[in-house]
XYZ file of C-alpha atoms in Angstrom:
516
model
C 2.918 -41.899 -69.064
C 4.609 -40.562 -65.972
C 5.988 -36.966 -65.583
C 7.471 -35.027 -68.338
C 5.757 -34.334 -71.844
C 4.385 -37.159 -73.565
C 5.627 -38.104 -76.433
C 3.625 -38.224 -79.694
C 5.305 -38.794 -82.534
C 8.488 -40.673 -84.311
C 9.596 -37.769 -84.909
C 10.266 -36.619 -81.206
C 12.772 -39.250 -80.965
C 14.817 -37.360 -83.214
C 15.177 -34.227 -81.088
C 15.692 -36.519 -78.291
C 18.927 -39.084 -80.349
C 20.543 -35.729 -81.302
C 20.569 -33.932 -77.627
C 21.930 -37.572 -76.633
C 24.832 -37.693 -79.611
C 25.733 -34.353 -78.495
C 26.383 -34.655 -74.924
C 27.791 -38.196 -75.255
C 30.210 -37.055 -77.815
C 31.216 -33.929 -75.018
C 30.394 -31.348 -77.461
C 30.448 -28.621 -75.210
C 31.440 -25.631 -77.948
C 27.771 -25.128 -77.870
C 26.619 -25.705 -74.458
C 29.382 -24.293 -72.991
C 29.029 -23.083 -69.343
C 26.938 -19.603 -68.833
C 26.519 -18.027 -65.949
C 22.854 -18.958 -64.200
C 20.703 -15.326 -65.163
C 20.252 -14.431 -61.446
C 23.144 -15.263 -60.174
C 23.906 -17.328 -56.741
C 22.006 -16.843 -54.058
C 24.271 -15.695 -51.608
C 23.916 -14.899 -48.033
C 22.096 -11.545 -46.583
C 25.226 -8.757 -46.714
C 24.379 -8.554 -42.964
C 25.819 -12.071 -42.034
C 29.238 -11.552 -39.722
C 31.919 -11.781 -41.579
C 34.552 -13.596 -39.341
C 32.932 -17.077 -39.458
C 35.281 -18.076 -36.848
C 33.502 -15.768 -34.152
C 30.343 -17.556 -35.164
C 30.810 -20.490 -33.503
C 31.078 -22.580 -36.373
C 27.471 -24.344 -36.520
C 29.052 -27.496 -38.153
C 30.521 -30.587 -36.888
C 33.776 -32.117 -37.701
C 33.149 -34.621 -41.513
C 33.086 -37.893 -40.460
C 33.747 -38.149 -44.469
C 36.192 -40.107 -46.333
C 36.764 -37.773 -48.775
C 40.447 -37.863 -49.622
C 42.143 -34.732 -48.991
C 45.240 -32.441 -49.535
C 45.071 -29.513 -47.411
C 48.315 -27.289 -49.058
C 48.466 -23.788 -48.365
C 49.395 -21.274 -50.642
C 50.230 -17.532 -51.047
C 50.099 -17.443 -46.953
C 51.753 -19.946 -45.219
C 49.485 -22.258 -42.652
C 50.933 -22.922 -39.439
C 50.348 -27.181 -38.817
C 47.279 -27.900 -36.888
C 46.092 -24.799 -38.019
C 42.619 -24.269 -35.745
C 40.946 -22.016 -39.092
C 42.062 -24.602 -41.340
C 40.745 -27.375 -39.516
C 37.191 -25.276 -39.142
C 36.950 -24.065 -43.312
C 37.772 -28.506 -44.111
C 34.943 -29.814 -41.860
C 32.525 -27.344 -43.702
C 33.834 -28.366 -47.288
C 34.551 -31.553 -46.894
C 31.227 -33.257 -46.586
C 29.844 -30.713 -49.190
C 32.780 -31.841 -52.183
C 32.149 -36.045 -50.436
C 28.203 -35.145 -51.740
C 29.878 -34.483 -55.256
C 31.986 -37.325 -55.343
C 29.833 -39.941 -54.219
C 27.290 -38.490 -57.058
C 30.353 -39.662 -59.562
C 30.071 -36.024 -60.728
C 33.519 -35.398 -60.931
C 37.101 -37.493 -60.593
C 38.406 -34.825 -58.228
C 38.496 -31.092 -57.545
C 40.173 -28.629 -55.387
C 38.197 -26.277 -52.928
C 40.420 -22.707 -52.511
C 39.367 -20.216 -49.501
C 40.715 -16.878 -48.758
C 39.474 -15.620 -45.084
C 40.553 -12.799 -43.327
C 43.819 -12.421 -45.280
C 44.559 -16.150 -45.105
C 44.121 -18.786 -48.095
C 43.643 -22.281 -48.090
C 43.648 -25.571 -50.178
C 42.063 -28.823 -49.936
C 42.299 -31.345 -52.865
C 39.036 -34.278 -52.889
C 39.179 -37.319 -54.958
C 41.671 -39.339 -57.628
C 43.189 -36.660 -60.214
C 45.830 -39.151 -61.875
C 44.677 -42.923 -61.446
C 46.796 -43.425 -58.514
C 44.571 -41.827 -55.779
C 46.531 -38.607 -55.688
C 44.304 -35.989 -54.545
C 44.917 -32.755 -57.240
C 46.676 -29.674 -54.956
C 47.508 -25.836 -55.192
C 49.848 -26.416 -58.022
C 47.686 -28.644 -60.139
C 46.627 -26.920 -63.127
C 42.529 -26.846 -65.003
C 41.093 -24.915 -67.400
C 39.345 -22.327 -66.088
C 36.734 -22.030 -68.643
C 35.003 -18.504 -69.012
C 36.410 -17.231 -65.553
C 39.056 -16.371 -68.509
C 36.240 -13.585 -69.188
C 37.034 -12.007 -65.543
C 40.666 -11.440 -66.591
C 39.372 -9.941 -69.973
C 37.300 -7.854 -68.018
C 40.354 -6.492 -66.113
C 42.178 -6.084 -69.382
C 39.149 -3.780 -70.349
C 39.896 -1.763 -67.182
C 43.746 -1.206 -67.700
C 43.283 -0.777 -71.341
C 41.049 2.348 -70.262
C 43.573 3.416 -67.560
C 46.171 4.058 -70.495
C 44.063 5.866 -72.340
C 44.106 3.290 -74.893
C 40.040 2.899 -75.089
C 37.044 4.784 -73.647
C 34.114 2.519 -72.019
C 31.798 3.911 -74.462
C 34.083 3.949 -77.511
C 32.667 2.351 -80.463
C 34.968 -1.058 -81.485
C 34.638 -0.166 -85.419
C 38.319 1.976 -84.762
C 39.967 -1.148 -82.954
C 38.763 -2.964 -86.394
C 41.128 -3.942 -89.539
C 41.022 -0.631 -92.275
C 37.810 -1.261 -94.664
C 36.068 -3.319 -92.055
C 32.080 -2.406 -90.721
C 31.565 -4.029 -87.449
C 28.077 -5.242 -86.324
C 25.084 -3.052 -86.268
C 21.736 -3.417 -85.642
C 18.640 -2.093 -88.175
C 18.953 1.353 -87.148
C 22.673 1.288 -87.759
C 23.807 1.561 -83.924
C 27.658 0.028 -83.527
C 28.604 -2.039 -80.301
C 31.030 -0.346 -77.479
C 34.238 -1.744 -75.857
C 31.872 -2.154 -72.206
C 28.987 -3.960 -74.061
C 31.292 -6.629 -74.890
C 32.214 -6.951 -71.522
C 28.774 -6.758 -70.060
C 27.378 -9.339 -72.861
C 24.903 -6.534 -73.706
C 26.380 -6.358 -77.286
C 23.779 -7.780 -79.228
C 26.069 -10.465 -80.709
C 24.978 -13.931 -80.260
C 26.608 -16.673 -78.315
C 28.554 -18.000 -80.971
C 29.482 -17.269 -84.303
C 28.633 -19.821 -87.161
C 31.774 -20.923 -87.747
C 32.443 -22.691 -84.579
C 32.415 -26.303 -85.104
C 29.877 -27.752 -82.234
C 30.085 -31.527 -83.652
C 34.251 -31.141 -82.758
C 35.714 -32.126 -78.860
C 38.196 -29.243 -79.473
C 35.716 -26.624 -81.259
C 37.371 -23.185 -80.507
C 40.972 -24.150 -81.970
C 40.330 -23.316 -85.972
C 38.831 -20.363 -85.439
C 40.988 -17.983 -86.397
C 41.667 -14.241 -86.167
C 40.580 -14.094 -89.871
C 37.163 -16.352 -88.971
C 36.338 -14.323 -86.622
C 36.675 -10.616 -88.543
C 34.623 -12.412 -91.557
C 31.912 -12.901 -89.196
C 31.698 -9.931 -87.817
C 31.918 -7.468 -91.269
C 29.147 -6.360 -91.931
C 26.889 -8.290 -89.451
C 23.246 -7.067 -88.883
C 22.387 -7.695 -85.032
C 19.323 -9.529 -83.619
C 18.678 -6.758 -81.457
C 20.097 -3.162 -80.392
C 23.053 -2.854 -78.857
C 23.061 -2.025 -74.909
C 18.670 -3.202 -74.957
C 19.096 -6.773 -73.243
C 21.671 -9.496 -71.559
C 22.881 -12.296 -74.168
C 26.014 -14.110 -72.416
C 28.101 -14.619 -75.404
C 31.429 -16.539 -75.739
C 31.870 -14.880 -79.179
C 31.719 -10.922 -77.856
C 34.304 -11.893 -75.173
C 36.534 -13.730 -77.199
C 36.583 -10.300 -80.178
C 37.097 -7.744 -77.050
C 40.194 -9.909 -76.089
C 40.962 -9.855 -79.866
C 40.627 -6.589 -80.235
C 42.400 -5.188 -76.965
C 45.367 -7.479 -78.095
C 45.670 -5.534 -81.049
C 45.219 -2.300 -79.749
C 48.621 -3.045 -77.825
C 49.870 -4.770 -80.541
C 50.661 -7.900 -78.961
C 48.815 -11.529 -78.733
C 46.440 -12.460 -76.139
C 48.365 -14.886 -73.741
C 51.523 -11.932 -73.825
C 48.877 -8.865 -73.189
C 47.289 -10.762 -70.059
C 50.713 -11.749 -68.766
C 52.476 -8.511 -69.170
C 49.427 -6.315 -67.971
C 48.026 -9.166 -65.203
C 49.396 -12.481 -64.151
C 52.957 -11.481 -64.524
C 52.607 -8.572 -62.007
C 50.330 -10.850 -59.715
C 52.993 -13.787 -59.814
C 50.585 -15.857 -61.696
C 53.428 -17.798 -62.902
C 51.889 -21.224 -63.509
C 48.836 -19.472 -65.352
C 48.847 -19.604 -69.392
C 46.422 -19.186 -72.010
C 46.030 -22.822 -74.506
C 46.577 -21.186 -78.044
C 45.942 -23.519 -80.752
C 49.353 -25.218 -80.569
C 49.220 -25.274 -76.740
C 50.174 -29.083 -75.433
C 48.598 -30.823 -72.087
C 51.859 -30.946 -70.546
C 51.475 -30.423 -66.822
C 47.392 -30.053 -67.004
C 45.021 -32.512 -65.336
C 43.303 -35.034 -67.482
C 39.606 -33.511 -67.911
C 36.632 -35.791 -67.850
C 33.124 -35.096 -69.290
C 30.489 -38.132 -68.375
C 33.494 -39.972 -66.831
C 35.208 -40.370 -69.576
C 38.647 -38.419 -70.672
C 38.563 -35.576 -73.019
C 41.005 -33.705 -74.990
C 42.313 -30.523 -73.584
C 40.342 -27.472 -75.437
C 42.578 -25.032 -77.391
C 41.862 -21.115 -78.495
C 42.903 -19.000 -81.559
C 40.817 -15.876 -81.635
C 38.472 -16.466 -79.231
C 41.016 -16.567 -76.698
C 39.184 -14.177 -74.003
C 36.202 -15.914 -73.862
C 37.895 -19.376 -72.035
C 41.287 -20.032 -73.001
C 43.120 -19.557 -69.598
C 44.786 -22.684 -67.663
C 45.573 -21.852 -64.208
C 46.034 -23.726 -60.474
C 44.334 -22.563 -57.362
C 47.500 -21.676 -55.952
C 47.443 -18.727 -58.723
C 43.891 -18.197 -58.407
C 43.856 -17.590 -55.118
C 46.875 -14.937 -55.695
C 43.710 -13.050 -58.038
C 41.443 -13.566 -55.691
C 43.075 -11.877 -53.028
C 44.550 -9.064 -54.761
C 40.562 -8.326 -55.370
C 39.508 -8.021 -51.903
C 42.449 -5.788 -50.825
C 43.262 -3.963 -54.593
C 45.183 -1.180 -52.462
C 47.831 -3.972 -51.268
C 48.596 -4.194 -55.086
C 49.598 -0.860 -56.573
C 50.994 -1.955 -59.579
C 47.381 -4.087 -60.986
C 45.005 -2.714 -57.556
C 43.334 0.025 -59.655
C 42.508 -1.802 -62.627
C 40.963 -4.783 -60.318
C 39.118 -2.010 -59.036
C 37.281 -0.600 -61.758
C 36.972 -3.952 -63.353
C 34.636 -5.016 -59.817
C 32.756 -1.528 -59.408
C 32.352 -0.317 -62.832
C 28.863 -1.958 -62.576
C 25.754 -1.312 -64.486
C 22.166 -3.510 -64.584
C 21.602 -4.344 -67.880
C 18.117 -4.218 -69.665
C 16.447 -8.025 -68.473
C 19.702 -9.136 -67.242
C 21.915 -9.151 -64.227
C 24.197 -6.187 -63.100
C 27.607 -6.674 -64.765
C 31.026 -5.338 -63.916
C 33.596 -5.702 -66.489
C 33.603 -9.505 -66.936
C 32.001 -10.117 -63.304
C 28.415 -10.693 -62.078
C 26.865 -9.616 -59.426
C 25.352 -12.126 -56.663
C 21.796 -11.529 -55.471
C 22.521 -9.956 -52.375
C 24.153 -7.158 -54.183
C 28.117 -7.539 -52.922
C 29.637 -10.700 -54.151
C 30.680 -11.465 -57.534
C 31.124 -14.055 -59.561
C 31.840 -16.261 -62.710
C 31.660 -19.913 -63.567
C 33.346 -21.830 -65.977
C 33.023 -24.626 -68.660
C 35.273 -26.508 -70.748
C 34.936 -30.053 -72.495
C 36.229 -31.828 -69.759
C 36.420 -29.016 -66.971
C 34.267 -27.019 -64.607
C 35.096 -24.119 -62.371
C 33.552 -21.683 -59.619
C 35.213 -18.407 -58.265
C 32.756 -16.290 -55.899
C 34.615 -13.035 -54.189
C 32.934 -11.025 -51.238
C 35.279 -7.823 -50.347
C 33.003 -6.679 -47.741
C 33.595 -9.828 -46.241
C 37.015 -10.752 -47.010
C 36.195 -14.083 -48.510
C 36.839 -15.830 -51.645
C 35.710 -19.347 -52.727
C 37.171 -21.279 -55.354
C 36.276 -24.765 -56.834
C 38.430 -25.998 -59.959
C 37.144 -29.748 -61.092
C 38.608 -31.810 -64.010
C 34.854 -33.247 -64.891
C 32.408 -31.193 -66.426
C 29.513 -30.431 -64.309
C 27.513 -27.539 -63.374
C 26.770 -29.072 -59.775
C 30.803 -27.231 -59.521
C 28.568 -23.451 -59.673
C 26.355 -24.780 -56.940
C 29.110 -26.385 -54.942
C 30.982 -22.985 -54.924
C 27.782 -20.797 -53.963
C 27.083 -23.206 -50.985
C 30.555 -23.608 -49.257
C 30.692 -19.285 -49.907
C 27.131 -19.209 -48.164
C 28.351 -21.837 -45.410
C 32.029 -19.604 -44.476
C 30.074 -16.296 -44.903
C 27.389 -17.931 -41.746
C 25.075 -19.069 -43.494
C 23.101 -22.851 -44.062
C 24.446 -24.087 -47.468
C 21.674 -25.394 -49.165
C 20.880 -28.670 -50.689
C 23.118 -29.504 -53.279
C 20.265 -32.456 -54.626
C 22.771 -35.000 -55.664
C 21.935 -38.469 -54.790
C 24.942 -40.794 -54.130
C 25.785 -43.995 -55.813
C 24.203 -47.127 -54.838
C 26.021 -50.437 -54.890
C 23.090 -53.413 -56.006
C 23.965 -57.035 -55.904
C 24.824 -59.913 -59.210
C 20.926 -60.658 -58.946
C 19.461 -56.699 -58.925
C 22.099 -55.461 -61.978
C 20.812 -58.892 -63.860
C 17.275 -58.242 -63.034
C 18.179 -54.645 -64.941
C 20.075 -55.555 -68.091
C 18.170 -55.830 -71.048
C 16.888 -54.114 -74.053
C 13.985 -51.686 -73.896
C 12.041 -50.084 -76.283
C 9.068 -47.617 -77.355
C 6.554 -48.714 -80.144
C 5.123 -45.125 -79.973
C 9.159 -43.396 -81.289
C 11.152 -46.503 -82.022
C 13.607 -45.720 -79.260
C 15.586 -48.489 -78.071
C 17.429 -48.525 -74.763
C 20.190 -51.068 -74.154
C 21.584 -52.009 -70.124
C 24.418 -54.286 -70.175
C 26.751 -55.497 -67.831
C 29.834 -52.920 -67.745
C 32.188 -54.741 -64.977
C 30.656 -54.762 -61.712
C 28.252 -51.849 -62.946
C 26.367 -51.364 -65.774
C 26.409 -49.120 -69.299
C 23.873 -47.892 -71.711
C 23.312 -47.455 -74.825
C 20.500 -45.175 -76.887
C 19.166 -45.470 -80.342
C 21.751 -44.243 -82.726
C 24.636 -43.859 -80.348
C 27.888 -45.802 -80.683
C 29.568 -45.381 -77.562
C 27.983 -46.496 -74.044
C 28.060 -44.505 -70.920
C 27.951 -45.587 -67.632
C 24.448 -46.589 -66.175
C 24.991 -45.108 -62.508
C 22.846 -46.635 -60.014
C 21.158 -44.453 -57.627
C 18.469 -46.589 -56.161
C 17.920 -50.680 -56.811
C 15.445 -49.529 -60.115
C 16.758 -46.030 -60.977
C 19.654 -45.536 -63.009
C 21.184 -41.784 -64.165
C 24.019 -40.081 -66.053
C 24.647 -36.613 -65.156
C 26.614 -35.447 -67.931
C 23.739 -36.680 -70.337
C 20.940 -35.364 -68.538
C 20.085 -38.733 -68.711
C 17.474 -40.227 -65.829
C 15.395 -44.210 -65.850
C 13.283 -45.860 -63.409
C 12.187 -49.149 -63.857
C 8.643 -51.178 -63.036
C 7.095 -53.862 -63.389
C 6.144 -56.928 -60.492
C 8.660 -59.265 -59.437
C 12.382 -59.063 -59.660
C 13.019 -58.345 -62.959
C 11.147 -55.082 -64.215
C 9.302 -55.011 -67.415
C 8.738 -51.298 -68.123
C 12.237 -48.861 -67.839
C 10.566 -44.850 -67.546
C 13.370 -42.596 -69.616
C 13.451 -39.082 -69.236
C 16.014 -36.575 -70.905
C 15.429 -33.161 -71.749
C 12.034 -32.126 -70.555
C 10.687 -35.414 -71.939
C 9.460 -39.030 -70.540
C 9.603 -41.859 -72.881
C 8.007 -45.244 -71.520
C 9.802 -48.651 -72.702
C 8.842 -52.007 -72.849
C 10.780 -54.655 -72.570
C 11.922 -56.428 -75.504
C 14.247 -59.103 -74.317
């Protein structure tokens, strides 16, 4: 048995069909993306922070990544020199991600010195069209930023304090969550995921591709009546979708308003965000990029009241307009202060990383950050005011290799050497080594069965108990992967045609023989 755990029992191959069925289905409700616990690594504070007067330290990408390089919020003279610089950093970094079939296509956003910049990588439509500033993706949980900043101006009114218990903000006759000793949550330990609530409530429906829609206002109170917490309020870190989404509930109706008109009178609408919108439960595609999870399209995600947690759609033109409204607040009188206390109303919390409202703090104690996940999306927005630079990634696959993609271009602008991204690229085999492949494979020990066929000029596979195949990407002539699935096989055996395939998923390493 190589690597991994071995396997003992039939009964493994349960836990193993199940985390399969899961991802293949794109049942992300559950497993949607969480920031890592520390945080990106970024670059020592100390680094210069005008990469241009650093001499560069890359060469020009020889790459063939296909891009769009559209300004926005500050107009780019042609031939721009800086422009020209940022692209030959990110290009060959977002290539790495598209060779890996990780994602269809993305778009990298940089604000420098004042100065913002797009570059669009990859097919977004089926015609070859790189996506652009305009194009719009879900954002995912970077929504939880903006709640953050609705935190902040809600305070600035007067409307809640920080430390205000959320039992007042709660319908008459209602007892919000405690824990044993009868301690309440506050407004900030929703923000800071510090609450005590867990990720999700029960009603979500993981098993759904559009899992947050149902879940209404109503759902969400009867959850939360009453609820005895796992563990005391303000004690640890627990990221949770479900405390996000009730503090943008509940500041909604504080001001007596919904969440998509709150955030857009209080936020976007000030900021000119005009193409960003929140996907209520009756929200269409129209004008949205097709999302992809394991190459394969998804349905657009929807929000009732969970809304705060991930429900934003927005294009990097607009996100770029946020982003650089944080690193110079003062330039924006009207939103500036709340931005402000949203990024330095920080606090460590208990086991955890130091929070603002909705943000997290890098590890090198300045920048600050937030991923996000969706079914078929995956976005990175990293913001250093000290150094007056903001990286954005917005992807219509979902992959976390988008957080790491984000954290090495910021490293890369900010002077450092991105790291590794440990993606290995598509390889193309011959007729003779995809035959030599295709085949069924199975385990006497678990009864797991593992089907390669031919899929075009590639191949697919198919596990025990699934129904739909996925694509079989090969990354060496005997080693075969799928990202989204976690999904990784190597193949042995003397001669051409390999006798033993080596699966590993989860932790685990399942050895097959050859059936037929």
């Amino acid at each position: 048995m190589t690597g991994g755990c071995r396997v003992k029992s039939k009964t493994v191959v349960v836990v193993v069909v199940a985390a399969v069925l899961i991802a293949s289905l794109g049942l992300l409700g559950y497993l949607a993306t969480r920031p890592r616990d520390r945080g990106p690594v970024v670059t020592d504070p100390r680094v210069a922070r005008d990469f241009e007067e650093r001499g560069v330290g890359v060469t020009p990408s020889s790459s063939d990544a296909r891009s769009s390089t559209t300004p926005t919020a500050v107009p780019t003279p042609p031939d721009d020199p800086a422009q020209d610089v940022i692209e030959s950093l990110v290009a060959p970094l977002a290539q790495q991600v598209l060779d890996a079939e990780c994602v269809p296509s993305m778009v990298v956003g940089v604000v420098q010195n004042g100065r913002s910049f797009v570059f669009g990588y990859g097919d977004v439509d089926g015609t070859g069209a790189p996506p652009d500033a305009d194009t719009i993706f879900e954002i995912g949980s970077i929504t939880k930023v903006f709640t953050g900043v609705l935190l902040a101006e809600a305070f600035v009114r007067s409307e809640v304090g920080l430390e205000d218990p959320i039992d007042g903000a709660l319908p008459e006759g209602m007892t919000g969550p405690r824990d044993r000793d009868g301690t309440g949550i506050t407004f900030e330990q929703l923000a800071r995921h510090s609450s005590g609530l867990p990720r999700l409530p029960t009603g979500i429906p993981v098993m759904s591709i559009d899992p947050y829609r149902d879940f209404s206002r109503d759902d969400l109170y009867a959850f939360i009546d009453g609820l005895r917490l796992r563990r005391a309020p303000g004690s640890g870190y627990e990221y949770s979708n479900l405390g996000t989404g009730l503090l943008g509930t509940l500041l909604s109706a504080i001001a007596q308003t919904s969440y998509p008109d709150l955030l857009r009178e209080r936020l976007t609408g000030p900021l000119g965000m005009d193409t960003t919108t929140v996907a209520g439960p009756d929200a269409t595609p129209d004008g949205l990029a097709q999302g992809h999870f394991a190459g394969e399209p998804v349905p657009a995600w929807r929000f009732d009241s969970l809304a705060g947690a991930g429900a934003v759609r927005s294009s990097a033109a607009d996100m770029l307009r946020f982003a650089s409204a944080c690193i110079h607040p003062s330039k924006h009188p009207d939103v500036g202060p709340i931005l402000t206390m949203a990024m330095e109303e920080q606090a460590a919390t208990p086991g955890g990383p130091t929070v603002g409202l909705g943000w997290h703090l890098a590890g090198d104690g300045e920048t600050l950050w937030h991923n996000g996940g969706t079914g078929g999306f995956s976005t990175m927005l990293l913001v250093g005011r000290e150094r007056e630079l903001a990286v954005l990634v917005m992807a219509n696959g979902s992959d976390d290799v988008i957080t790491s993609l984000g954290n090495a271009i910021f490293i890369g602008l900010a002077g450092g050497e991105p790291p590794d991204l440990g993606l290995r690229p598509s390889v193309a085999l011959s007729e003779d080594q995809i035959e030599h492949l295709v085949g069924t494979y199975a385990s006497e020990e678990t009864g797991m069965t593992l089907e390669l066929t031919r899929d075009g000029e590639g191949l697919a596979g198919l596990l025990t108990a699934q129904e739909k195949p996925w694509r079989a990407r090969p990354v060496g002539e005997r080693s075969i992967e799928n990202r989204a699935l976690g999904i990784e096989c190597t193949f042995e055996g003397e001669g051409e045609r390999p006798n033993v395939a080596v699966l590993r998923m989860g932790g685990m390493s399942l050895r097959m023989e050859r059936v037929e």
